[in-house]
Coordinates of C-alpha atoms and ligand atoms in Angstrom, one line a residue:
M9 CA 0.0 0.0 0.0
K10 CA 1.3 3.4 -1.0
Y11 CA 0.4 6.7 0.6
I12 CA 0.1 10.1 -1.2
S13 CA -0.2 13.7 0.0
T14 CA -3.5 15.6 -0.4
R15 CA -1.4 18.5 -1.9
G16 CA 0.1 16.3 -4.6
N17 CA 3.7 17.4 -4.2
A18 CA 5.4 15.1 -1.6
P19 CA 7.1 11.7 -2.0
E20 CA 4.9 8.5 -1.8
L21 CA 5.5 6.6 1.4
N22 CA 4.8 3.1 2.5
F23 CA 3.0 2.3 5.8
E24 CA 6.1 2.2 8.0
Q25 CA 7.2 5.6 6.6
V26 CA 3.8 7.2 6.9
L27 CA 3.5 6.1 10.6
L28 CA 6.7 8.0 11.4
T29 CA 5.7 11.1 9.5
G30 CA 3.3 13.9 10.5
L31 CA 2.5 16.4 7.8
A32 CA 3.7 15.7 4.3
S33 CA 6.6 17.9 3.1
D34 CA 4.2 19.9 0.9
G35 CA 2.0 20.7 3.9
G36 CA -0.7 18.1 3.0
L37 CA -2.0 15.1 4.8
Y38 CA -1.2 11.5 3.7
V39 CA -4.0 9.3 2.4
P40 CA -3.9 5.8 0.9
A41 CA -3.3 5.9 -2.9
S42 CA -6.3 3.5 -3.2
L43 CA -8.7 1.9 -0.7
P44 CA -9.2 -1.8 -0.2
E45 CA -12.8 -2.8 -1.0
F46 CA -14.6 -5.7 0.6
S47 CA -17.6 -7.6 -0.9
A48 CA -20.8 -8.1 1.1
D49 CA -19.9 -11.8 1.4
Q50 CA -16.5 -11.1 2.7
I51 CA -17.9 -8.7 5.3
A52 CA -20.7 -11.1 6.3
G53 CA -18.0 -13.7 6.9
W54 CA -16.5 -11.6 9.7
A55 CA -19.7 -11.6 11.8
S56 CA -18.3 -13.8 14.6
L57 CA -14.8 -12.4 14.8
A58 CA -13.5 -10.9 18.1
Y59 CA -12.6 -7.2 17.9
H60 CA -8.9 -7.7 17.4
E61 CA -9.5 -10.4 14.7
L62 CA -11.8 -8.0 12.8
A63 CA -9.2 -5.3 13.3
F64 CA -6.7 -7.6 11.5
E65 CA -9.0 -8.0 8.5
V66 CA -9.7 -4.3 8.1
I67 CA -6.2 -3.0 8.9
S68 CA -3.9 -5.5 7.1
P69 CA -4.5 -4.2 3.6
F70 CA -3.3 -0.7 4.8
V71 CA -0.2 -2.2 6.4
G72 CA 0.7 -4.2 3.3
D73 CA 3.9 -6.2 3.6
C74 CA 5.4 -3.8 6.2
I75 CA 4.5 -6.2 9.0
P76 CA 4.3 -10.0 8.7
E77 CA 0.8 -11.4 9.4
E78 CA 1.7 -13.2 12.6
D79 CA 3.3 -10.0 14.1
L80 CA 0.4 -7.8 13.2
R81 CA -2.1 -10.3 14.7
S82 CA -0.1 -10.3 17.9
I83 CA 0.2 -6.5 18.1
L84 CA -3.6 -6.2 17.6
S85 CA -4.5 -8.8 20.2
D86 CA -2.2 -7.1 22.7
T87 CA -3.6 -3.6 21.9
Y88 CA -7.2 -4.3 22.9
K89 CA -6.3 -6.3 26.0
S90 CA -6.0 -2.9 27.8
F91 CA -9.7 -2.3 27.4
S92 CA -12.0 -3.0 30.3
H93 CA -15.1 -4.4 28.6
P94 CA -15.0 -7.8 26.9
A95 CA -16.8 -6.5 23.9
I96 CA -14.2 -3.7 23.5
A97 CA -16.8 -1.4 21.9
P98 CA -20.2 -2.4 23.4
L99 CA -23.5 -1.3 21.9
I100 CA -26.2 0.1 24.2
Q101 CA -29.8 0.5 23.0
L102 CA -31.4 3.9 23.7
D103 CA -34.5 3.5 21.6
R104 CA -36.0 1.1 19.1
N105 CA -33.6 2.0 16.4
E106 CA -31.1 4.1 18.2
W107 CA -27.8 2.8 19.6
I108 CA -24.8 4.1 21.5
L109 CA -21.4 2.7 20.6
E110 CA -19.3 3.0 23.8
L111 CA -15.8 3.9 22.7
F112 CA -14.6 4.8 26.1
Q113 CA -13.7 1.4 27.6
G114 CA -10.0 2.0 27.0
P115 CA -7.5 3.1 29.7
T116 CA -8.1 6.9 29.4
L117 CA -11.9 6.7 28.9
A118 CA -12.0 8.3 25.5
F119 CA -12.2 6.9 21.9
K120 CA -8.7 8.1 21.3
D121 CA -7.4 5.0 23.0
F122 CA -8.5 2.9 20.1
A123 CA -5.9 4.5 17.9
L124 CA -3.2 5.5 20.4
Q125 CA -2.9 2.2 22.1
L126 CA -2.2 0.7 18.7
L127 CA 0.0 3.6 17.5
G128 CA 2.4 3.2 20.4
R129 CA 2.8 -0.5 19.8
L130 CA 3.3 -0.1 16.0
L131 CA 5.9 2.6 16.6
D132 CA 7.8 0.5 19.1
Y133 CA 7.7 -2.5 16.7
F134 CA 9.3 -0.6 13.8
L135 CA 11.8 1.2 16.1
K136 CA 13.0 -2.0 17.6
K137 CA 13.6 -3.4 14.2
R138 CA 15.5 -0.2 13.1
N139 CA 17.3 0.0 16.5
Q140 CA 16.2 3.7 16.6
R141 CA 14.7 6.0 19.2
V142 CA 12.2 8.8 18.5
V143 CA 10.7 11.6 20.4
I144 CA 7.0 12.2 20.4
M145 CA 6.0 15.8 21.0
G146 CA 2.4 17.0 21.2
A147 CA 0.1 19.7 22.6
T148 CA -3.1 18.8 24.3
S149 CA -6.2 20.5 25.7
G150 CA -7.2 17.2 27.3
D151 CA -7.9 13.8 25.8
T152 CA -5.2 13.4 23.2
G153 CA -2.4 13.9 25.7
S154 CA -3.5 11.3 28.2
A155 CA -4.3 8.8 25.4
A156 CA -0.9 9.3 23.8
I157 CA 1.0 9.0 27.1
E158 CA -0.9 5.9 28.0
G159 CA -0.2 4.5 24.6
C160 CA 3.6 5.1 24.9
R161 CA 4.4 4.7 28.6
H162 CA 5.6 1.1 28.0
C163 CA 7.4 1.7 24.8
D164 CA 11.2 1.1 25.0
N165 CA 12.1 3.3 22.1
I166 CA 10.0 6.4 22.6
D167 CA 10.4 9.4 24.8
I168 CA 7.1 11.4 24.9
F169 CA 6.8 15.1 25.8
I170 CA 3.2 16.5 26.1
L171 CA 2.6 20.2 26.6
H172 CA -0.6 21.4 28.2
P173 CA -1.7 24.9 29.2
N174 CA -0.9 25.4 32.9
N175 CA -4.0 25.5 35.1
R176 CA -6.2 25.4 32.0
V177 CA -7.1 21.7 31.7
S178 CA -9.5 20.0 34.1
E179 CA -8.1 18.3 37.1
V180 CA -9.1 14.8 35.9
Q181 CA -7.5 15.4 32.5
R182 CA -4.3 16.8 34.0
R183 CA -4.0 13.9 36.5
Q184 CA -4.6 11.3 33.8
M185 CA -1.3 12.6 32.3
T186 CA 0.8 13.7 35.2
T187 CA 0.3 10.6 37.4
V188 CA 2.1 8.5 34.8
L189 CA 5.5 8.3 36.3
E190 CA 7.5 6.3 33.8
D191 CA 11.0 7.7 33.0
N192 CA 10.2 8.2 29.3
V193 CA 7.1 10.4 30.0
Y194 CA 7.5 14.2 30.3
N195 CA 4.6 16.5 31.1
I196 CA 5.2 20.2 30.5
A197 CA 2.8 22.8 31.8
I198 CA 3.2 25.9 29.7
E199 CA 2.4 29.3 31.1
G200 CA 0.0 30.1 28.3
N201 CA -3.0 28.8 26.5
F202 CA -3.6 25.8 24.2
D203 CA -2.7 27.8 21.1
D204 CA 0.7 28.8 22.7
C205 CA 1.4 25.1 23.4
Q206 CA 0.5 24.2 19.8
D207 CA 2.7 27.0 18.4
I208 CA 5.7 25.7 20.4
V209 CA 5.1 22.2 19.1
K210 CA 4.7 23.4 15.4
A211 CA 7.9 25.5 15.6
S212 CA 9.8 22.5 17.2
F213 CA 8.8 20.3 14.3
R214 CA 10.0 22.9 11.8
D215 CA 13.4 23.2 13.6
Q216 CA 14.5 20.0 15.2
S217 CA 18.1 21.0 15.6
F218 CA 17.8 20.9 19.4
L219 CA 17.5 17.1 19.4
P220 CA 20.5 14.9 19.9
D221 CA 22.0 13.4 16.7
G222 CA 20.0 10.7 15.0
M223 CA 16.7 11.6 16.8
Q224 CA 13.5 12.9 15.2
L225 CA 10.1 14.1 16.3
V226 CA 7.0 12.1 15.6
A227 CA 3.4 13.5 15.6
V228 CA 0.5 11.7 17.3
N229 CA -2.3 14.1 16.6
S230 CA -5.0 13.0 14.2
I231 CA -3.0 14.0 11.1
N232 CA -1.2 10.7 11.6
W233 CA -2.7 8.3 9.2
A234 CA -2.5 5.3 11.6
R235 CA -5.0 7.0 13.9
I236 CA -7.7 7.2 11.2
M237 CA -7.0 3.6 10.1
A238 CA -7.5 2.2 13.6
Q239 CA -10.9 4.0 13.8
I240 CA -12.3 2.4 10.7
V241 CA -12.5 -0.9 12.6
Y242 CA -15.3 0.0 15.0
Y243 CA -17.7 1.1 12.3
F244 CA -17.5 -2.4 10.8
Y245 CA -17.8 -3.9 14.3
A246 CA -21.0 -2.0 15.1
G247 CA -22.4 -2.6 11.6
L248 CA -21.9 -6.3 11.9
S249 CA -23.4 -6.4 15.3
L250 CA -26.6 -4.7 14.0
G251 CA -27.1 -6.7 10.8
S252 CA -24.8 -5.3 8.2
P253 CA -24.0 -5.9 5.4
A254 CA -27.6 -7.0 4.8
K255 CA -28.8 -3.9 6.7
T256 CA -27.9 -0.3 5.9
M257 CA -26.8 2.0 8.8
A258 CA -26.5 5.6 9.9
F259 CA -23.8 6.9 12.3
S260 CA -23.8 10.2 14.3
V261 CA -20.3 11.3 15.3
P262 CA -19.3 14.0 17.7
T263 CA -16.7 15.9 15.6
G264 CA -13.8 18.2 16.2
N265 CA -10.9 17.6 13.8
F266 CA -13.0 15.4 11.4
G267 CA -10.7 12.4 12.1
D268 CA -13.3 10.0 13.7
I269 CA -16.0 10.7 11.1
F270 CA -13.6 10.5 8.2
A271 CA -12.9 6.9 9.3
G272 CA -16.6 6.3 8.9
Y273 CA -16.5 7.7 5.4
L274 CA -13.7 5.3 4.6
A275 CA -15.6 2.4 6.1
K276 CA -18.4 3.2 3.6
K277 CA -16.1 3.4 0.7
M278 CA -14.6 0.0 1.7
G279 CA -18.0 -1.7 1.5
L280 CA -19.9 -1.1 4.7
P281 CA -23.5 0.0 3.7
I282 CA -23.5 3.3 5.5
N283 CA -26.3 5.6 4.2
Q284 CA -25.8 8.6 6.4
L285 CA -23.1 10.1 8.5
V286 CA -24.1 12.9 10.9
I287 CA -21.5 15.5 11.8
A288 CA -22.3 16.6 15.3
T289 CA -20.7 19.8 16.4
N290 CA -21.1 22.1 19.4
K291 CA -21.1 25.9 19.2
N292 CA -17.8 25.7 17.3
N293 CA -19.6 24.8 14.1
V294 CA -17.1 25.4 11.3
L295 CA -18.1 22.0 9.8
H296 CA -21.8 22.6 10.1
R297 CA -21.4 25.9 8.3
V298 CA -19.3 24.4 5.4
M299 CA -21.9 21.7 5.0
T300 CA -24.8 24.3 5.0
D301 CA -23.4 27.0 2.8
S302 CA -20.3 25.5 1.1
V303 CA -18.0 28.2 2.6
Y304 CA -15.1 27.0 4.7
A305 CA -14.3 29.8 7.1
R306 CA -12.7 30.2 10.5
T307 CA -14.4 32.0 13.3
E308 CA -13.5 32.8 16.9
L309 CA -13.2 29.9 19.3
H310 CA -15.9 29.3 21.9
Q311 CA -15.5 27.4 25.2
T312 CA -18.1 24.8 25.6
L313 CA -19.1 21.9 27.9
S314 CA -17.7 19.5 25.2
P315 CA -14.1 20.9 25.1
S316 CA -12.6 18.1 23.0
M317 CA -14.7 19.5 20.1
D318 CA -13.6 23.1 20.6
I319 CA -11.8 23.8 17.4
S320 CA -11.9 26.6 14.8
V321 CA -10.4 24.5 11.9
S322 CA -10.8 20.8 11.2
S323 CA -7.5 19.6 9.8
N324 CA -8.8 16.3 8.5
F325 CA -11.5 17.9 6.5
E326 CA -8.7 18.4 3.9
R327 CA -8.7 14.6 3.4
L328 CA -12.4 14.7 2.4
M329 CA -11.9 17.7 0.2
F330 CA -9.2 15.8 -1.7
D331 CA -11.8 13.2 -2.7
L332 CA -14.5 15.7 -3.4
Y333 CA -12.1 17.4 -5.8
D334 CA -11.3 14.1 -7.6
R335 CA -8.0 13.8 -5.9
D336 CA -6.6 16.9 -7.6
G337 CA -3.6 17.8 -5.3
D338 CA -2.8 21.0 -7.1
C339 CA -6.3 22.2 -6.6
I340 CA -6.3 21.4 -2.9
R341 CA -2.9 23.1 -2.5
H342 CA -4.3 26.3 -4.0
L343 CA -7.4 26.2 -1.9
M344 CA -5.5 25.5 1.4
E345 CA -3.0 28.3 0.7
T346 CA -5.9 30.7 0.3
F347 CA -7.5 29.3 3.4
N348 CA -4.4 30.3 5.4
T349 CA -5.5 33.9 5.2
D350 CA -9.1 33.8 3.9
S351 CA -12.3 31.8 3.8
I352 CA -12.8 29.6 0.7
A353 CA -15.9 28.9 -1.3
L354 CA -16.1 25.2 -2.2
N355 CA -17.4 23.7 -5.5
D356 CA -21.2 23.4 -5.5
D357 CA -21.2 20.0 -7.2
A358 CA -18.6 18.6 -4.9
M359 CA -20.6 19.8 -1.8
A360 CA -23.9 18.5 -3.2
S361 CA -22.3 15.1 -3.6
A362 CA -21.0 15.4 0.0
R363 CA -24.5 16.2 1.2
T364 CA -25.9 12.9 -0.1
L365 CA -23.9 11.1 2.6
F366 CA -23.2 13.7 5.3
S367 CA -25.6 15.8 7.3
S368 CA -24.7 18.1 10.2
A369 CA -26.0 19.9 13.2
S370 CA -24.7 22.3 15.8
V371 CA -25.7 21.6 19.4
D372 CA -25.3 24.2 22.1
D373 CA -24.5 23.6 25.8
A374 CA -28.2 24.0 26.9
A375 CA -29.3 21.3 24.4
T376 CA -26.4 19.1 25.5
C377 CA -27.4 19.3 29.1
S378 CA -31.0 18.7 28.3
I379 CA -30.2 15.5 26.4
I380 CA -28.0 14.3 29.2
A381 CA -30.8 14.9 31.7
K382 CA -33.6 13.5 29.5
T383 CA -31.6 10.3 28.7
F384 CA -30.7 9.8 32.4
N385 CA -34.2 10.4 33.7
E386 CA -35.8 8.2 31.1
I387 CA -33.6 5.2 31.0
G388 CA -30.9 5.8 33.7
Y389 CA -28.1 6.0 31.1
M390 CA -25.5 8.8 31.6
L391 CA -24.1 10.4 28.5
D392 CA -20.9 12.5 28.5
P393 CA -21.4 15.9 26.9
H394 CA -19.6 15.0 23.6
S395 CA -21.8 11.9 23.1
A396 CA -24.9 14.0 24.0
T397 CA -24.2 16.3 21.0
G398 CA -24.1 13.1 18.9
V399 CA -27.5 11.9 20.2
E400 CA -29.1 15.3 19.6
A401 CA -27.6 15.7 16.1
G402 CA -28.6 12.2 15.2
R403 CA -32.2 12.9 16.1
L404 CA -32.3 16.2 14.3
C405 CA -30.8 14.8 11.1
N406 CA -32.2 11.3 10.9
R407 CA -33.3 10.6 7.3
N408 CA -34.6 7.1 7.8
P409 CA -36.1 6.1 11.2
D410 CA -36.3 2.5 10.0
Q411 CA -32.5 2.0 9.9
P412 CA -30.3 1.9 13.0
M413 CA -28.8 5.2 14.0
V414 CA -25.5 4.5 15.9
V415 CA -24.2 7.4 18.0
L416 CA -20.5 7.2 18.8
A417 CA -20.0 7.8 22.5
T418 CA -16.5 9.3 22.5
A419 CA -15.9 9.7 26.2
H420 CA -16.9 8.4 29.6
P421 CA -19.1 10.9 31.6
A422 CA -16.7 10.8 34.6
K423 CA -14.1 12.7 32.4
F424 CA -16.5 15.7 32.3
P425 CA -18.1 16.1 35.7
D426 CA -18.9 19.8 35.2
A427 CA -21.3 19.0 32.4
I428 CA -23.0 16.3 34.4
E429 CA -23.4 18.7 37.3
Q430 CA -24.9 21.4 35.1
S431 CA -27.4 18.9 33.7
N432 CA -29.0 18.8 37.2
I433 CA -29.5 15.0 37.3
D434 CA -29.8 13.2 40.6
A435 CA -26.5 11.3 40.2
E436 CA -22.8 11.8 39.9
A437 CA -20.5 10.5 37.2
K438 CA -18.4 7.8 38.9
M439 CA -14.9 6.9 37.8
P440 CA -14.4 3.2 36.8
P441 CA -12.4 1.2 39.3
H442 CA -9.0 1.5 37.6
L443 CA -9.1 5.2 38.0
S444 CA -11.0 5.6 41.3
D445 CA -7.9 6.7 43.2
L446 CA -6.8 9.1 40.5
L447 CA -7.1 12.1 42.8
E448 CA -4.8 10.6 45.4
R449 CA -2.0 9.6 43.0
E450 CA 1.4 11.3 42.9
E451 CA 1.8 13.8 40.1
R452 CA 4.9 14.9 38.2
F453 CA 5.1 17.7 35.7
T454 CA 7.4 20.7 35.0
V455 CA 6.1 24.3 34.6
L456 CA 7.9 26.2 31.9
P457 CA 7.5 29.7 30.4
C458 CA 5.9 30.1 26.9
D459 CA 9.2 30.0 25.1
K460 CA 10.3 27.5 22.4
G461 CA 14.0 27.9 23.3
V462 CA 13.4 27.1 27.0
V463 CA 11.2 24.1 26.2
N464 CA 13.7 22.7 23.6
T465 CA 16.6 23.1 26.1
F466 CA 14.6 21.3 28.7
M467 CA 13.8 18.5 26.2
H468 CA 17.5 18.2 25.1
D469 CA 18.6 17.9 28.7
Q470 CA 16.2 15.0 29.4
L471 CA 17.3 13.0 26.3
Ligands
PLP29 C1 -11.1 14.1 20.2 C2 -12.5 14.0 20.6 C3 -13.5 14.3 19.8 C4 -13.3 14.8 18.4 O1 -12.8 13.8 17.5 P1 -12.2 14.2 16.1 O2 -11.6 13.0 15.5 O3 -11.2 15.3 16.3 O4 -13.4 14.7 15.3 C5 -14.8 14.1 20.2 N1 -15.1 13.6 21.5 C6 -14.1 13.4 22.4 C7 -14.4 13.0 23.8 C8 -12.7 13.5 22.0 O5 -11.7 13.3 22.8

């Protein structure tokens, strides 16, 4: 399998190379040169597979000959052992044709574990073979940092540095990162906001001369192809559980960077009969606006009760645009260069074709709380605020009440106690047993000024 850049001007890579790369050298994102397609018979034949076995069937065409079958099977089996539910991604019924796909049974209680538990293991596998060490560097406003740290803490060939804005992430989210005490894990609290953290990370990727000889930085945000790849699996898993491929399906996906829902789009192209994908956004509705009026435009950022969807630009949307523009890299390069400084009007035909599959809604905090309360009061099920936007958007956009609507539950409610409290329900969000003592655990992190030089010197001294 070969990977190409959405901006048409970077070298083709194989799976091993794309795993170790962030952005393409032309500023684009890597996508597979072609997608594997599965027949209905083939998909039906997977109905009784365990999660990690299904993952092998879906993922192996993307890996190609970079990992022998036996090794890939063993990596996948190991990856999903860290999940606390035997179904890995259990389905919960909310209504006659409405389902919740619980993607928060991993170690850090958010769906990002599905990809980052695998990413750490894949990186370690290749690095061992190459006898090489790499440095992971990332910025987080919450979920990504803890999932990345948890995915890499046991990796022998990785040092990981995660920057978070000092005093600006929730206590639960901070502690999920800072109570990991392995020697290869470094938490840096920056005296600044999330954008400051991200600016330092971006500048460090551009100039890596501060690293010791032979070392390189690796990105673990959702521009990394392997993260998208890992997320395709649970669409097939849910579909098979609910009668696909004989039955068509709809999914509603709480969306920020468009990574998770892009994986659903790929699942459809690979043969899963998905008829509708609902883009659920909060007040930060850049994607809802582009779907509605075909104009892709940044606006100011709002703080909401679903902070992991608080973004002003959705980087993975470029991967969809590439397909909508018939994979014309030059065209995407021009559009994205304009988008650096300006809004862009997208092609009407392209957007009309996108609307046959995608619909969208923007759900504000009041509606989010009211869905949390209603669901809890009616059936005793507690939604986290991100998943609640998914439920509401799924209901608003549903085109066919006779087909199952599967809402992706992207986080456990205990990660976002403020939203649960504001929903005024007669219950608290309880931590699962493996994290019940989180507030008593020892923490370790370093506070640094908002200064790339200081951060890079600190990193150099630890390596
Ligand atoms: C990251 C995250 C999202 C958004 O996912 P994208 O792939 O960026 O669209 C939604 N919900 C939660 C809980 C998350 O952590």
